[in-house]
Amino acid sequence: MRHFAQPTNLRPAGLASRLGAMLYDGLLLAAIWIAVTVAHLAFFRFVLGQQAADIGISIVDIWSLRLLLVLFTTLFFAFFWRRGGMTLGMQAWRLRVQTCEGDAISFKQCLLRCLTAWLSLAALGIGYWWVLVDGQRRSWPDIASNTQTVRLPKG
């Protein structure tokens, strides 16, 4: 397992920087979602031969796209978190996800973080606002996956 360097002035990430990183990553995910949607539409239109006006009407069309979007979102985060503890948005805000010991998180922890992130957002973002009341500034995804999101020092 990869161990990250732990600067002495490492501190938990605050809400503002987390939301900033989420905004950046949201823009990247929007581009990924557009590409996945185009590929999905092309598959139904040109491989399965469905008429353009009929695409997106059946339950199979709708749920297959939803599942693909969730899958690619999960893969996006898992790839970056496993690779270096940071998504591109997190890099811009100098945030990193790591285990409490300072290691790269496991794939299981990535899945737990993603699942809990969906639940946190579905609960009107309460899972992220939680950093304001938690003594260790942890969000629900941090707590559920036994990880921490830290703010790296400049330089």
PDB file of C-alpha atoms in Angstrom:
ATOM      1  CA  MET A   1       0.000   0.000   0.000  1.00  0.00           C
ATOM      2  CA  ARG A   2       1.277   3.452  -0.894  1.00  0.00           C
ATOM      3  CA  HIS A   3       2.161   5.697   2.049  1.00  0.00           C
ATOM      4  CA  PHE A   4       1.878   9.464   1.580  1.00  0.00           C
ATOM      5  CA  ALA A   5       4.340  11.948   3.008  1.00  0.00           C
ATOM      6  CA  GLN A   6       2.799  13.582   6.072  1.00  0.00           C
ATOM      7  CA  PRO A   7       3.841  17.240   6.432  1.00  0.00           C
ATOM      8  CA  THR A   8       3.865  18.471  10.004  1.00  0.00           C
ATOM      9  CA  ASN A   9       1.260  21.167   9.324  1.00  0.00           C
ATOM     10  CA  LEU A  10      -1.310  18.797   7.771  1.00  0.00           C
ATOM     11  CA  ARG A  11      -4.859  19.645   8.853  1.00  0.00           C
ATOM     12  CA  PRO A  12      -8.401  18.419   8.145  1.00  0.00           C
ATOM     13  CA  ALA A  13     -10.073  19.952   5.105  1.00  0.00           C
ATOM     14  CA  GLY A  14     -12.769  22.515   5.753  1.00  0.00           C
ATOM     15  CA  LEU A  15     -16.171  22.772   4.128  1.00  0.00           C
ATOM     16  CA  ALA A  16     -15.323  25.604   1.693  1.00  0.00           C
ATOM     17  CA  SER A  17     -12.357  23.800   0.130  1.00  0.00           C
ATOM     18  CA  ARG A  18     -14.332  20.556  -0.099  1.00  0.00           C
ATOM     19  CA  LEU A  19     -17.176  22.349  -1.887  1.00  0.00           C
ATOM     20  CA  GLY A  20     -14.702  24.050  -4.208  1.00  0.00           C
ATOM     21  CA  ALA A  21     -13.156  20.718  -5.148  1.00  0.00           C
ATOM     22  CA  MET A  22     -16.633  19.250  -5.638  1.00  0.00           C
ATOM     23  CA  LEU A  23     -17.481  22.077  -8.036  1.00  0.00           C
ATOM     24  CA  TYR A  24     -14.327  21.478 -10.102  1.00  0.00           C
ATOM     25  CA  ASP A  25     -14.916  17.731 -10.155  1.00  0.00           C
ATOM     26  CA  GLY A  26     -18.556  18.322 -11.028  1.00  0.00           C
ATOM     27  CA  LEU A  27     -17.463  20.083 -14.215  1.00  0.00           C
ATOM     28  CA  LEU A  28     -15.200  17.162 -15.123  1.00  0.00           C
ATOM     29  CA  LEU A  29     -17.975  14.691 -14.349  1.00  0.00           C
ATOM     30  CA  ALA A  30     -20.378  16.655 -16.531  1.00  0.00           C
ATOM     31  CA  ALA A  31     -18.013  16.108 -19.465  1.00  0.00           C
ATOM     32  CA  ILE A  32     -17.753  12.398 -18.643  1.00  0.00           C
ATOM     33  CA  TRP A  33     -21.532  12.110 -18.319  1.00  0.00           C
ATOM     34  CA  ILE A  34     -22.001  13.775 -21.717  1.00  0.00           C
ATOM     35  CA  ALA A  35     -19.558  11.322 -23.325  1.00  0.00           C
ATOM     36  CA  VAL A  36     -21.231   8.330 -21.639  1.00  0.00           C
ATOM     37  CA  THR A  37     -24.677   9.564 -22.680  1.00  0.00           C
ATOM     38  CA  VAL A  38     -23.582  10.035 -26.303  1.00  0.00           C
ATOM     39  CA  ALA A  39     -22.059   6.530 -26.344  1.00  0.00           C
ATOM     40  CA  HIS A  40     -25.226   5.119 -24.768  1.00  0.00           C
ATOM     41  CA  LEU A  41     -27.447   6.830 -27.331  1.00  0.00           C
ATOM     42  CA  ALA A  42     -25.211   5.697 -30.191  1.00  0.00           C
ATOM     43  CA  PHE A  43     -25.331   2.111 -28.920  1.00  0.00           C
ATOM     44  CA  PHE A  44     -29.136   2.063 -28.787  1.00  0.00           C
ATOM     45  CA  ARG A  45     -29.462   3.838 -32.127  1.00  0.00           C
ATOM     46  CA  PHE A  46     -26.789   2.191 -34.275  1.00  0.00           C
ATOM     47  CA  VAL A  47     -26.087  -1.170 -32.627  1.00  0.00           C
ATOM     48  CA  LEU A  48     -29.579  -2.078 -31.458  1.00  0.00           C
ATOM     49  CA  GLY A  49     -31.276  -0.206 -34.306  1.00  0.00           C
ATOM     50  CA  GLN A  50     -33.738   1.683 -32.129  1.00  0.00           C
ATOM     51  CA  GLN A  51     -35.458   4.669 -33.728  1.00  0.00           C
ATOM     52  CA  ALA A  52     -34.165   8.028 -32.471  1.00  0.00           C
ATOM     53  CA  ALA A  53     -37.585   9.069 -31.172  1.00  0.00           C
ATOM     54  CA  ASP A  54     -37.868   5.848 -29.143  1.00  0.00           C
ATOM     55  CA  ILE A  55     -34.539   6.107 -27.309  1.00  0.00           C
ATOM     56  CA  GLY A  56     -34.998   6.921 -23.643  1.00  0.00           C
ATOM     57  CA  ILE A  57     -38.600   5.809 -23.455  1.00  0.00           C
ATOM     58  CA  SER A  58     -38.243   2.252 -22.179  1.00  0.00           C
ATOM     59  CA  ILE A  59     -37.238   1.368 -18.634  1.00  0.00           C
ATOM     60  CA  VAL A  60     -34.173  -0.478 -19.989  1.00  0.00           C
ATOM     61  CA  ASP A  61     -32.980   2.671 -21.774  1.00  0.00           C
ATOM     62  CA  ILE A  62     -33.457   4.816 -18.693  1.00  0.00           C
ATOM     63  CA  TRP A  63     -31.960   2.492 -16.074  1.00  0.00           C
ATOM     64  CA  SER A  64     -29.040   1.346 -18.198  1.00  0.00           C
ATOM     65  CA  LEU A  65     -27.987   4.988 -18.636  1.00  0.00           C
ATOM     66  CA  ARG A  66     -28.436   5.730 -14.929  1.00  0.00           C
ATOM     67  CA  LEU A  67     -26.342   2.705 -13.976  1.00  0.00           C
ATOM     68  CA  LEU A  68     -23.629   3.679 -16.451  1.00  0.00           C
ATOM     69  CA  LEU A  69     -23.487   7.211 -15.051  1.00  0.00           C
ATOM     70  CA  VAL A  70     -23.178   5.920 -11.479  1.00  0.00           C
ATOM     71  CA  LEU A  71     -20.546   3.375 -12.586  1.00  0.00           C
ATOM     72  CA  PHE A  72     -18.416   5.961 -14.397  1.00  0.00           C
ATOM     73  CA  THR A  73     -18.737   8.418 -11.526  1.00  0.00           C
ATOM     74  CA  THR A  74     -17.576   5.749  -9.082  1.00  0.00           C
ATOM     75  CA  LEU A  75     -14.709   4.729 -11.374  1.00  0.00           C
ATOM     76  CA  PHE A  76     -13.650   8.368 -11.748  1.00  0.00           C
ATOM     77  CA  PHE A  77     -13.322   8.859  -8.004  1.00  0.00           C
ATOM     78  CA  ALA A  78     -11.884   5.401  -7.283  1.00  0.00           C
ATOM     79  CA  PHE A  79      -9.207   5.832  -9.961  1.00  0.00           C
ATOM     80  CA  PHE A  80      -7.979   9.158  -8.632  1.00  0.00           C
ATOM     81  CA  TRP A  81      -8.298   8.313  -4.945  1.00  0.00           C
ATOM     82  CA  ARG A  82      -6.382   5.044  -5.387  1.00  0.00           C
ATOM     83  CA  ARG A  83      -3.787   6.638  -7.656  1.00  0.00           C
ATOM     84  CA  GLY A  84      -2.741   9.600  -5.551  1.00  0.00           C
ATOM     85  CA  GLY A  85      -5.489  10.384  -3.072  1.00  0.00           C
ATOM     86  CA  MET A  86      -6.692  13.335  -5.160  1.00  0.00           C
ATOM     87  CA  THR A  87      -9.100  14.019  -7.971  1.00  0.00           C
ATOM     88  CA  LEU A  88      -8.250  16.896 -10.296  1.00  0.00           C
ATOM     89  CA  GLY A  89     -10.544  19.199  -8.335  1.00  0.00           C
ATOM     90  CA  MET A  90      -8.901  18.128  -5.095  1.00  0.00           C
ATOM     91  CA  GLN A  91      -5.465  18.899  -6.558  1.00  0.00           C
ATOM     92  CA  ALA A  92      -6.570  22.468  -7.298  1.00  0.00           C
ATOM     93  CA  TRP A  93      -7.677  22.888  -3.667  1.00  0.00           C
ATOM     94  CA  ARG A  94      -4.716  20.906  -2.231  1.00  0.00           C
ATOM     95  CA  LEU A  95      -6.932  18.221  -0.693  1.00  0.00           C
ATOM     96  CA  ARG A  96      -6.124  14.542  -0.295  1.00  0.00           C
ATOM     97  CA  VAL A  97      -8.107  11.525   0.868  1.00  0.00           C
ATOM     98  CA  GLN A  98      -6.095   9.051   2.900  1.00  0.00           C
ATOM     99  CA  THR A  99      -6.402   6.477   5.622  1.00  0.00           C
ATOM    100  CA  CYS A 100      -5.982   7.677   9.179  1.00  0.00           C
ATOM    101  CA  GLU A 101      -2.443   6.252   9.004  1.00  0.00           C
ATOM    102  CA  GLY A 102      -1.595   8.314   5.900  1.00  0.00           C
ATOM    103  CA  ASP A 103      -1.875   5.549   3.287  1.00  0.00           C
ATOM    104  CA  ALA A 104      -3.730   5.424  -0.021  1.00  0.00           C
ATOM    105  CA  ILE A 105      -7.272   4.195   0.509  1.00  0.00           C
ATOM    106  CA  SER A 106      -8.418   0.756  -0.606  1.00  0.00           C
ATOM    107  CA  PHE A 107     -10.915   0.068  -3.371  1.00  0.00           C
ATOM    108  CA  LYS A 108     -13.436  -0.986  -0.701  1.00  0.00           C
ATOM    109  CA  GLN A 109     -12.990   2.371   1.029  1.00  0.00           C
ATOM    110  CA  CYS A 110     -13.492   4.107  -2.346  1.00  0.00           C
ATOM    111  CA  LEU A 111     -16.788   2.283  -2.802  1.00  0.00           C
ATOM    112  CA  LEU A 112     -17.902   3.138   0.735  1.00  0.00           C
ATOM    113  CA  ARG A 113     -16.989   6.798   0.204  1.00  0.00           C
ATOM    114  CA  CYS A 114     -18.936   6.923  -3.070  1.00  0.00           C
ATOM    115  CA  LEU A 115     -22.020   5.233  -1.623  1.00  0.00           C
ATOM    116  CA  THR A 116     -21.996   7.498   1.406  1.00  0.00           C
ATOM    117  CA  ALA A 117     -21.404  10.552  -0.804  1.00  0.00           C
ATOM    118  CA  TRP A 118     -24.590   9.753  -2.770  1.00  0.00           C
ATOM    119  CA  LEU A 119     -26.482   9.404   0.522  1.00  0.00           C
ATOM    120  CA  SER A 120     -24.953  12.638   1.846  1.00  0.00           C
ATOM    121  CA  LEU A 121     -26.070  14.544  -1.233  1.00  0.00           C
ATOM    122  CA  ALA A 122     -29.519  12.935  -1.179  1.00  0.00           C
ATOM    123  CA  ALA A 123     -29.896  14.158   2.407  1.00  0.00           C
ATOM    124  CA  LEU A 124     -29.608  17.755   1.134  1.00  0.00           C
ATOM    125  CA  GLY A 125     -25.844  17.759   1.632  1.00  0.00           C
ATOM    126  CA  ILE A 126     -26.037  17.169   5.375  1.00  0.00           C
ATOM    127  CA  GLY A 127     -23.246  14.596   5.103  1.00  0.00           C
ATOM    128  CA  TYR A 128     -20.881  17.337   3.952  1.00  0.00           C
ATOM    129  CA  TRP A 129     -22.189  20.038   6.278  1.00  0.00           C
ATOM    130  CA  TRP A 130     -21.309  17.549   9.023  1.00  0.00           C
ATOM    131  CA  VAL A 131     -17.691  18.813   8.932  1.00  0.00           C
ATOM    132  CA  LEU A 132     -18.946  21.935  10.698  1.00  0.00           C
ATOM    133  CA  VAL A 133     -20.100  19.982  13.762  1.00  0.00           C
ATOM    134  CA  ASP A 134     -17.634  17.085  13.838  1.00  0.00           C
ATOM    135  CA  GLY A 135     -14.685  17.686  16.156  1.00  0.00           C
ATOM    136  CA  GLN A 136     -12.292  16.141  13.617  1.00  0.00           C
ATOM    137  CA  ARG A 137     -13.943  17.918  10.633  1.00  0.00           C
ATOM    138  CA  ARG A 138     -15.054  14.641   9.057  1.00  0.00           C
ATOM    139  CA  SER A 139     -17.843  14.259   6.519  1.00  0.00           C
ATOM    140  CA  TRP A 140     -20.114  11.228   6.397  1.00  0.00           C
ATOM    141  CA  PRO A 141     -17.980   9.667   3.623  1.00  0.00           C
ATOM    142  CA  ASP A 142     -14.894  10.116   5.833  1.00  0.00           C
ATOM    143  CA  ILE A 143     -16.601   8.510   8.820  1.00  0.00           C
ATOM    144  CA  ALA A 144     -18.170   5.606   6.893  1.00  0.00           C
ATOM    145  CA  SER A 145     -14.946   4.653   5.102  1.00  0.00           C
ATOM    146  CA  ASN A 146     -12.622   5.320   8.063  1.00  0.00           C
ATOM    147  CA  THR A 147     -10.651   7.838   5.996  1.00  0.00           C
ATOM    148  CA  GLN A 148      -9.787  11.483   6.297  1.00  0.00           C
ATOM    149  CA  THR A 149      -9.715  14.388   3.885  1.00  0.00           C
ATOM    150  CA  VAL A 150      -6.757  16.644   4.608  1.00  0.00           C
ATOM    151  CA  ARG A 151      -5.605  20.025   3.345  1.00  0.00           C
ATOM    152  CA  LEU A 152      -2.012  20.005   2.154  1.00  0.00           C
ATOM    153  CA  PRO A 153       0.240  22.970   2.870  1.00  0.00           C
ATOM    154  CA  LYS A 154       1.312  25.298   0.052  1.00  0.00           C
ATOM    155  CA  GLY A 155       4.532  24.437  -1.731  1.00  0.00           C
TER     156      GLY A 155
END
